[in-house]
Structure formats: C-alpha cells, structure tokens
Tab-separated table of C-alpha atoms in Angstrom:
chain	number	residue	atom	x	y	z
A	83	MET	CA	0.000	0.000	0.000
A	84	ILE	CA	1.366	3.424	-0.978
A	85	PRO	CA	0.184	6.024	1.587
A	86	VAL	CA	-0.884	9.473	0.458
A	87	LEU	CA	1.190	11.114	3.227
A	88	LYS	CA	3.896	9.763	5.522
A	89	PRO	CA	6.331	11.415	7.965
A	90	THR	CA	10.038	10.562	7.950
A	91	ILE	CA	12.801	11.094	10.497
A	92	ASP	CA	16.575	10.691	10.290
A	93	ALA	CA	18.906	8.687	12.545
A	94	ARG	CA	20.459	11.792	14.108
A	95	THR	CA	17.079	13.080	15.260
A	96	LYS	CA	16.211	9.700	16.759
A	97	LYS	CA	19.407	9.809	18.828
A	98	GLU	CA	18.696	13.362	19.961
A	99	LEU	CA	15.168	12.371	20.964
A	100	LEU	CA	16.512	9.563	23.130
A	101	LYS	CA	18.863	12.040	24.841
A	102	VAL	CA	15.879	14.204	25.762
A	103	MET	CA	13.990	11.153	27.011
A	104	ASP	CA	16.964	10.202	29.200
A	105	SER	CA	17.477	13.768	30.457
A	106	GLY	CA	14.460	13.686	32.746
A	107	TRP	CA	13.135	16.953	31.292
A	108	TRP	CA	10.307	16.205	28.867
A	109	GLY	CA	8.107	19.308	29.176
A	110	PHE	CA	8.682	22.897	28.078
A	111	GLY	CA	12.395	23.512	28.413
A	112	PRO	CA	15.709	24.149	26.639
A	113	LYS	CA	14.903	22.297	23.420
A	114	THR	CA	11.639	24.175	23.009
A	115	GLN	CA	13.414	27.478	23.581
A	116	GLU	CA	16.086	26.483	21.055
A	117	PHE	CA	13.423	25.543	18.519
A	118	GLU	CA	11.613	28.850	18.990
A	119	LYS	CA	14.777	30.860	18.341
A	120	LYS	CA	15.819	28.846	15.288
A	121	PHE	CA	12.325	28.754	13.831
A	122	ALA	CA	11.858	32.511	14.190
A	123	LYS	CA	15.160	33.095	12.418
A	124	TYR	CA	14.267	30.625	9.657
A	125	VAL	CA	10.980	32.352	8.782
A	126	GLY	CA	12.284	35.881	9.370
A	127	ALA	CA	10.234	36.784	12.451
A	128	LYS	CA	11.370	38.528	15.635
A	129	TYR	CA	9.486	36.209	17.979
A	130	CYS	CA	8.142	32.677	18.035
A	131	VAL	CA	5.944	30.924	20.595
A	132	ALA	CA	5.842	27.147	20.096
A	133	THR	CA	2.556	25.387	20.832
A	134	ASN	CA	1.212	21.853	21.091
A	135	SER	CA	-0.786	22.165	17.855
A	136	GLY	CA	-1.705	24.523	15.046
A	137	THR	CA	-5.263	24.573	16.378
A	138	SER	CA	-4.073	25.870	19.760
A	139	ALA	CA	-2.042	28.491	17.947
A	140	LEU	CA	-5.120	29.734	16.056
A	141	ASP	CA	-7.142	29.940	19.268
A	142	LEU	CA	-4.385	31.897	21.000
A	143	CYS	CA	-4.168	34.403	18.131
A	144	LEU	CA	-7.768	35.431	18.767
A	145	LYS	CA	-7.267	35.497	22.526
A	146	VAL	CA	-4.063	37.542	22.443
A	147	TYR	CA	-5.856	40.270	20.468
A	148	ASN	CA	-8.843	40.134	22.857
A	149	ILE	CA	-11.232	39.053	20.111
A	150	LYS	CA	-14.492	37.912	21.675
A	151	GLY	CA	-17.728	37.894	19.744
A	152	GLY	CA	-18.362	39.479	16.363
A	153	GLU	CA	-17.783	37.791	13.010
A	154	LEU	CA	-14.883	35.592	11.886
A	155	ILE	CA	-14.494	35.151	8.129
A	156	THR	CA	-12.501	32.192	6.843
A	157	THR	CA	-12.305	29.803	3.919
A	158	PRO	CA	-14.383	26.621	3.647
A	159	MET	CA	-11.499	24.926	1.791
A	160	THR	CA	-9.601	23.957	4.928
A	161	PHE	CA	-9.552	21.774	8.012
A	162	VAL	CA	-12.104	22.577	10.705
A	163	SER	CA	-9.589	24.278	13.031
A	164	ASP	CA	-9.856	27.583	11.152
A	165	ALA	CA	-13.588	27.740	11.842
A	166	ILE	CA	-13.994	26.132	15.242
A	167	VAL	CA	-11.642	28.548	17.009
A	168	GLY	CA	-14.148	31.264	16.144
A	169	GLU	CA	-16.902	29.482	18.049
A	170	TRP	CA	-14.550	28.861	20.971
A	171	ASN	CA	-14.317	32.654	21.208
A	172	ASN	CA	-18.072	33.298	20.817
A	173	MET	CA	-17.748	34.416	17.198
A	174	ASP	CA	-20.173	33.981	14.317
A	175	VAL	CA	-18.283	32.159	11.544
A	176	THR	CA	-18.832	33.058	7.885
A	177	PHE	CA	-17.269	31.389	4.853
A	178	ALA	CA	-15.911	33.351	1.892
A	179	ASP	CA	-15.334	31.862	-1.543
A	180	ILE	CA	-11.998	30.702	-2.949
A	181	ASP	CA	-9.762	31.393	-5.922
A	182	PRO	CA	-10.156	28.530	-8.435
A	183	ASP	CA	-6.425	28.205	-9.064
A	184	THR	CA	-4.731	28.777	-5.702
A	185	LEU	CA	-7.675	27.415	-3.649
A	186	CYS	CA	-6.971	30.253	-1.187
A	187	LEU	CA	-9.604	32.669	0.093
A	188	ASP	CA	-10.544	35.123	-2.686
A	189	PRO	CA	-10.483	38.730	-1.434
A	190	LYS	CA	-13.124	39.652	-4.021
A	191	SER	CA	-15.621	37.416	-2.219
A	192	LEU	CA	-15.233	39.161	1.143
A	193	VAL	CA	-18.244	40.983	2.519
A	194	ILE	CA	-17.044	43.082	5.441
A	195	THR	CA	-19.549	44.440	7.972
A	196	LYS	CA	-19.372	46.281	11.289
A	197	LYS	CA	-19.498	42.880	12.986
A	198	THR	CA	-16.386	41.542	11.236
A	199	LYS	CA	-13.608	41.268	13.825
A	200	ALA	CA	-11.077	38.907	12.189
A	201	VAL	CA	-10.181	37.043	9.010
A	202	ILE	CA	-8.279	33.742	9.015
A	203	THR	CA	-6.786	33.032	5.618
A	204	VAL	CA	-4.975	29.807	4.703
A	205	ASP	CA	-1.893	29.366	2.514
A	206	SER	CA	-3.699	26.539	0.772
A	207	HIS	CA	-1.503	23.597	-0.296
A	208	GLY	CA	1.545	25.809	0.329
A	209	ARG	CA	0.456	28.628	-2.010
A	210	LEU	CA	0.437	32.060	-0.403
A	211	ALA	CA	-2.906	33.662	0.344
A	212	ASN	CA	-3.551	37.121	-1.104
A	213	ILE	CA	-3.229	38.947	2.194
A	214	LYS	CA	-2.558	42.324	0.585
A	215	GLY	CA	-5.820	41.930	-1.317
A	216	ILE	CA	-7.642	41.145	1.922
A	217	ARG	CA	-6.064	44.160	3.613
A	218	LYS	CA	-7.503	46.482	0.962
A	219	LYS	CA	-10.996	45.484	2.096
A	220	PHE	CA	-10.447	44.818	5.816
A	221	LYS	CA	-8.377	46.832	8.289
A	222	GLY	CA	-8.912	44.536	11.284
A	223	LEU	CA	-7.077	41.441	12.488
A	224	ILE	CA	-5.768	39.157	9.735
A	225	ILE	CA	-4.393	35.793	10.845
A	226	GLU	CA	-2.313	33.839	8.346
A	227	ASP	CA	-2.631	30.077	8.659
A	228	ALA	CA	0.666	28.910	7.170
A	229	ALA	CA	0.178	25.264	8.169
A	230	HIS	CA	0.812	24.204	4.557
A	231	ALA	CA	3.586	26.720	3.868
A	232	MET	CA	6.613	25.515	5.847
A	233	TYR	CA	8.454	27.067	4.165
A	234	THR	CA	7.121	29.016	1.198
A	235	PRO	CA	9.172	32.201	0.672
A	236	GLY	CA	7.083	35.168	1.810
A	237	ALA	CA	4.954	33.253	4.311
A	238	GLY	CA	4.481	35.085	7.594
A	239	LYS	CA	5.269	38.528	6.187
A	240	ASP	CA	2.005	40.365	5.508
A	241	ALA	CA	-0.558	39.333	8.140
A	242	ASP	CA	-0.828	40.710	11.668
A	243	ILE	CA	0.161	37.328	13.086
A	244	THR	CA	0.961	33.900	11.630
A	245	ILE	CA	0.449	30.336	12.790
A	246	TRP	CA	2.277	27.196	11.655
A	247	SER	CA	1.507	23.507	12.063
A	248	PHE	CA	3.855	20.567	12.608
A	249	GLN	CA	1.199	17.856	12.670
A	250	ALA	CA	2.489	14.425	11.664
A	251	VAL	CA	1.933	14.747	7.901
A	252	LYS	CA	2.954	18.380	7.436
A	253	SER	CA	6.152	19.303	5.582
A	254	LEU	CA	7.856	19.834	8.962
A	255	PRO	CA	6.332	16.957	10.960
A	256	MET	CA	6.449	16.175	14.656
A	257	TRP	CA	3.849	13.925	16.290
A	258	ASP	CA	1.963	17.205	16.605
A	259	GLY	CA	2.861	20.801	17.258
A	260	GLY	CA	2.438	24.377	16.148
A	261	ALA	CA	3.893	27.843	16.442
A	262	ILE	CA	2.932	31.498	16.371
A	263	THR	CA	5.254	34.118	14.896
A	264	THR	CA	4.998	37.848	15.412
A	265	ASN	CA	7.129	40.987	15.291
A	266	ASP	CA	5.217	42.617	18.159
A	267	GLU	CA	7.002	42.285	21.512
A	268	LYS	CA	3.884	43.005	23.575
A	269	ILE	CA	1.926	40.329	21.756
A	270	TYR	CA	4.816	37.886	22.199
A	271	LYS	CA	5.021	38.469	25.957
A	272	LYS	CA	1.280	38.065	26.378
A	273	LEU	CA	1.295	34.871	24.301
A	274	ARG	CA	3.931	33.375	26.559
A	275	THR	CA	1.575	33.353	29.554
A	276	LEU	CA	-1.450	32.421	27.436
A	277	THR	CA	0.176	29.113	26.496
A	278	TRP	CA	0.009	27.983	30.125
A	279	LEU	CA	-3.311	29.094	31.600
A	280	GLY	CA	-2.019	32.525	32.585
A	281	VAL	CA	0.909	31.252	34.685
A	282	GLU	CA	3.529	33.972	34.441
A	283	LYS	CA	6.658	31.853	34.834
A	284	SER	CA	7.240	28.359	33.470
A	285	THR	CA	8.442	25.446	35.591
A	286	TYR	CA	11.648	25.385	33.561
A	287	ASP	CA	12.332	29.067	34.218
A	288	ARG	CA	11.752	28.537	37.953
A	289	ALA	CA	14.102	25.534	37.974
A	290	MET	CA	17.039	27.185	36.206
A	291	GLY	CA	18.284	29.437	38.966
A	292	LYS	CA	20.659	28.470	41.757
A	293	LYS	CA	17.752	26.661	43.356
A	294	TYR	CA	14.210	25.716	42.395
A	295	THR	CA	11.562	28.344	43.166
A	296	TRP	CA	8.078	26.968	43.703
A	297	ASP	CA	6.270	30.306	43.831
A	298	TYR	CA	4.574	31.811	40.785
A	299	ASP	CA	1.705	34.135	39.924
A	300	ILE	CA	-1.280	33.876	37.562
A	301	THR	CA	-1.883	37.182	35.839
A	302	GLN	CA	-4.998	36.555	33.682
A	303	SER	CA	-7.602	33.891	32.895
A	304	GLN	CA	-7.722	33.706	29.101
A	305	GLY	CA	-5.001	31.121	28.602
A	306	ILE	CA	-5.101	27.442	27.679
A	307	LYS	CA	-2.576	24.659	28.149
A	308	ALA	CA	-0.856	24.918	24.788
A	309	TYR	CA	2.914	24.986	25.217
A	310	MET	CA	5.204	22.731	23.204
A	311	THR	CA	7.277	20.088	25.013
A	312	ASP	CA	10.948	19.275	24.551
A	313	THR	CA	10.088	15.817	23.201
A	314	GLN	CA	8.246	17.569	20.364
A	315	ALA	CA	10.813	20.324	19.929
A	316	VAL	CA	13.825	18.048	19.545
A	317	VAL	CA	12.066	16.334	16.628
A	318	GLY	CA	11.198	19.752	15.216
A	319	LEU	CA	14.841	20.816	15.362
A	320	GLY	CA	15.823	17.750	13.369
A	321	GLN	CA	13.105	18.327	10.798
A	322	LEU	CA	14.034	22.003	10.492
A	323	ARG	CA	17.648	20.994	9.864
A	324	ARG	CA	16.646	18.867	6.865
A	325	LEU	CA	13.704	20.941	5.628
A	326	THR	CA	15.418	22.338	2.528
A	327	LYS	CA	16.260	18.814	1.403
A	328	THR	CA	12.867	17.305	2.162
A	329	ASN	CA	10.933	20.110	0.455
A	330	LYS	CA	13.191	19.783	-2.586
A	331	ARG	CA	12.198	16.124	-2.796
A	332	ARG	CA	8.504	17.020	-2.614
A	333	ARG	CA	8.968	19.476	-5.490
A	334	ALA	CA	10.743	16.788	-7.510
A	335	ILE	CA	7.690	14.529	-7.129
A	336	GLN	CA	5.461	17.464	-8.101
A	337	ALA	CA	7.542	17.934	-11.264
A	338	MET	CA	7.243	14.237	-12.171
A	339	TYR	CA	3.469	14.335	-11.857
A	340	ASN	CA	3.191	17.613	-13.773
A	341	LYS	CA	5.288	16.348	-16.659
A	342	ALA	CA	3.251	13.158	-16.904
A	343	PHE	CA	-0.195	14.781	-16.699
A	344	LYS	CA	0.211	18.185	-18.366
A	345	ASN	CA	-1.143	17.091	-21.759
A	346	MET	CA	-3.960	14.902	-20.468
A	347	PRO	CA	-7.355	16.535	-21.158
A	348	GLU	CA	-8.933	14.783	-18.161
A	349	ILE	CA	-6.504	16.379	-15.682
A	350	GLU	CA	-5.711	19.952	-14.704
A	351	ILE	CA	-2.384	20.030	-12.895
A	352	PRO	CA	-2.280	22.155	-9.731
A	353	LYS	CA	-0.721	25.571	-9.478
A	354	TYR	CA	2.918	25.439	-8.322
A	355	SER	CA	3.576	24.881	-4.625
A	356	HIS	CA	6.950	25.390	-2.974
A	357	THR	CA	6.178	22.933	-0.168
A	358	VAL	CA	3.794	20.597	-2.033
A	359	GLN	CA	1.938	19.944	1.202
A	360	TYR	CA	-0.581	18.169	-1.017
A	361	TYR	CA	-0.437	17.351	-4.713
A	362	THR	CA	-4.102	18.029	-5.409
A	363	MET	CA	-5.090	17.966	-9.068
A	364	LYS	CA	-8.456	18.581	-10.700
A	365	CYS	CA	-9.640	15.544	-12.617
A	366	GLU	CA	-12.617	14.033	-14.348
A	367	ASN	CA	-14.392	11.107	-12.693
A	368	ARG	CA	-12.623	11.835	-9.413
A	369	ASN	CA	-14.373	9.222	-7.294
A	370	GLU	CA	-13.961	6.447	-9.841
A	371	LEU	CA	-10.262	7.236	-10.249
A	372	SER	CA	-9.798	7.169	-6.481
A	373	GLU	CA	-11.436	3.744	-6.290
A	374	TYR	CA	-9.331	2.422	-9.176
A	375	LEU	CA	-6.117	3.591	-7.531
A	376	ALA	CA	-7.200	2.087	-4.195
A	377	ASP	CA	-7.745	-1.256	-5.950
A	378	ASN	CA	-4.135	-0.998	-7.080
A	379	GLY	CA	-2.744	-0.261	-3.616
A	380	ILE	CA	-2.515	3.536	-3.974
A	381	VAL	CA	-4.104	5.698	-1.265
A	382	THR	CA	-5.544	9.038	-2.346
A	383	SER	CA	-7.507	11.739	-0.537
A	384	VAL	CA	-9.457	14.951	-1.118
A	385	HIS	CA	-8.031	18.231	0.181
A	386	PHE	CA	-10.507	19.313	1.026
A	387	LYS	CA	-14.117	18.302	1.337
A	388	PRO	CA	-15.213	21.852	2.150
A	389	LEU	CA	-16.451	22.734	5.604
A	390	SER	CA	-19.493	24.195	3.854
A	391	LYS	CA	-20.519	20.619	3.013
A	392	MET	CA	-20.204	19.406	6.603
A	393	THR	CA	-23.515	19.092	8.443
A	394	TYR	CA	-22.577	21.313	11.389
A	395	TRP	CA	-20.857	24.039	9.386
A	396	LYS	CA	-23.533	24.606	6.753
A	397	LYS	CA	-24.745	27.406	9.036
A	398	ALA	CA	-21.586	29.385	8.135
A	399	VAL	CA	-22.693	29.598	4.482
A	400	LYS	CA	-24.254	33.072	4.494
A	401	ARG	CA	-24.024	33.675	0.740
A	402	PRO	CA	-23.275	31.581	-2.388
A	403	LEU	CA	-19.842	29.915	-2.762
A	404	PRO	CA	-19.909	29.049	-6.473
A	405	VAL	CA	-16.195	28.430	-7.001
A	406	ASN	CA	-15.831	26.322	-3.875
A	407	ASP	CA	-18.913	24.271	-4.749
A	408	GLU	CA	-17.713	23.531	-8.280
A	409	VAL	CA	-13.990	23.011	-7.750
A	410	TRP	CA	-14.007	20.591	-4.837
A	411	LEU	CA	-15.869	17.930	-6.810
A	412	LYS	CA	-12.826	17.476	-9.043
A	413	LEU	CA	-10.054	17.572	-6.438
A	414	LEU	CA	-7.929	14.485	-5.812
A	415	THR	CA	-4.703	14.304	-3.807
A	416	LEU	CA	-2.005	11.894	-4.958
A	417	PRO	CA	0.790	10.601	-2.696
A	418	VAL	CA	3.598	13.072	-1.928
A	419	HIS	CA	6.090	12.430	0.863
A	420	ASN	CA	9.789	11.888	1.386
A	421	ALA	CA	9.517	8.119	1.697
A	422	LEU	CA	7.979	7.936	-1.786
A	423	THR	CA	10.397	6.457	-4.340
A	424	ASN	CA	10.662	7.336	-8.022
A	425	LYS	CA	9.574	3.788	-8.796
A	426	GLU	CA	6.393	4.311	-6.797
A	427	VAL	CA	5.734	7.681	-8.454
A	428	LYS	CA	6.067	6.070	-11.885
A	429	PHE	CA	3.680	3.305	-10.803
A	430	ILE	CA	1.111	5.879	-9.670
A	431	ILE	CA	1.448	7.756	-12.969
A	432	LYS	CA	1.030	4.503	-14.882
A	433	LYS	CA	-2.170	3.617	-13.043
A	434	VAL	CA	-3.661	7.109	-13.494
A	435	LYS	CA	-3.034	6.900	-17.234
A	436	GLU	CA	-4.400	3.354	-17.363
A	437	PHE	CA	-7.652	4.555	-15.826
A	438	TYR	CA	-8.239	7.242	-18.426
A	439	GLU	CA	-6.942	5.300	-21.402
A	440	GLY	CA	-9.056	2.265	-20.554
C-alpha cells in the first residue's frame, strides 16, 4: 500500500530524541526554547511561541488580540480548526469563496460588515494567500494560517500574526505541534503566559536558577494549556535541519506528476507549490479514479471536502460559494512524501493513465 502522506525522520534526530527522554526533562524547556529561536530566524520573524498544535495556535491568536464575539471570516477549503476557534471565542463564523487556481480565500468574495472582527486566511496547499488583497478590504485582524507553507518564501510577512503547524503529515512533521510568529514584543510576551493558563513563569524558568523556586503568579484567565514540550521540539529541530532537502524532494515529485499529466485533457495540474503539502489535481471522474487507484494499492484523498458541506458548518454559508462548490468535486490528492520512491511515483502515474486510457 502506498500512503498518500507519511512522515520521515533521520537517525540523528532519533538519537537526539533519546537524549531528551533520558534527560528527565520532557516538558517545556531548553529544546523548546532552542526551537523557537531557530524557527523565528528561519521564517524571518522577531518572535516565536511554540505550541502543542496549530489549532491551539489559532485559538491563542484570537485570545491575544482580545477578540471575543463578532464575526470571523474564513475559507471553507480547509480543516475545521480555522472555523472552530471562532466558536470557541463566541464568534459567528462566515465562509468566503476561494480562488479557483490557488484554492486560497478570494479577497473579491469578502463581505465586510461592522461585525467583522477577524479574518483567518490559509496558505492553501503551500500557495500564499492574497493577504494584501484582503487588507484592501479589511483593516482589522488578519491571521495567516501557514500550516501548509513551511516554508514558502514570503509566508508570515504580511498578516498581523501567523500560525504554523507541525502535525504528523505536514512538511515539517512532529507527532503534533504548532507555532505562532509575530514581530510585536507586547503580543509575544502576552502569548507566553497564554500558552500555560495565565501562569507567568514556566516550571523550567523557575528551575534554572541556583535553586528551584516553587512560587509563581497567575496574571490573567484567558489562557489554555498549549505549550510545546521538549520531546516535540527536539524532533522539530531535526526536521528544520533537513527541511530544505525534504521540500526539494517534494517538489521533484510534483515535477514528475506535472510532466506526466500536463497534456492529459482529463486532468488539470495544480498551481505550483513550494512545499507541495498536497499534490491536489483537478480531474474528471474523481471518485472512480480514487477507487481504481485504491484497488491498485494507492491511497488518495481529497483536500478538502469543504467545511461548507459538513452538516454542522452549513450554518456558516451566508451567501453563495460558487467556485468552492464547483472546484471541490474534481479535487484528488495523490501521494507526496519523502519516503515515496521514483519507482512508486512512476507506478502511480502509470495507473492514473491506465484509468483514463481504458
């Protein structure tokens, strides 16, 4: 069976993980702090706060800007995290339509009202969202969800604040994890306490003096338990070290698919992605092709079945989403990951062509 996505890890990172496990310090500590510094430098931000997931990071972005109530606008072409954090903060969620090529939120579809308090836009499949276009229509809080864009040049530059995801099948995978980057020192300092229920000084910070200090203060009540642990961070450091190489491999697979499919009338190859978080093409007879590939040991997926088609989230459809509704029916994601061999890619290409050629 060829999986659609699969994380990989090198021998050096495995050894470093065992060192952390043997150290006796598994929670937030020196490896997390090291990861935050190196990650911030890598993406060109002044500050980074590492979290236990991208979802936690999204929630904290709303909390750190004191967003409570009002309207959150986001894309339906995403995972549920981008919508549900709005409800967690008593917001009314509204979906905007997408660009047919990038699959990112289309600024032209935005309807801004007095109730609109924030926009979460996703760098879909690793392609940068049009944040400057959004800014022309909306002067409030713009959160960039760069979960797919680790690292697409330019990610994290134009929004007010940016989140990243290191979930197990992302281009920088841990078991799970996330991060928030910002250039605002006040926001950074507030985020630090928000990641641990308002506690103003971490256990690690209290343990690093000449002697352990048990006393601490709690300065506010808006926080959640969201900090990253050193067992996550040490894996993240290893993945960050090899990210240029692993993303290059993903782009090589993208190029192989594009070359094979570019002249096939039944397939529209996807717009270029620097990270190739997903290789999601538009194709005729999507469901039948998926079944045929499954019968031949090839796992595919759809990124994404829109949130607007999910029973609970249909309430967030306040106006027509014509592009979203048409495009998603043709989307199919083929395997892309660093464990995928050229032989397997050629086999996948062969089976796709077999399906259409009969």
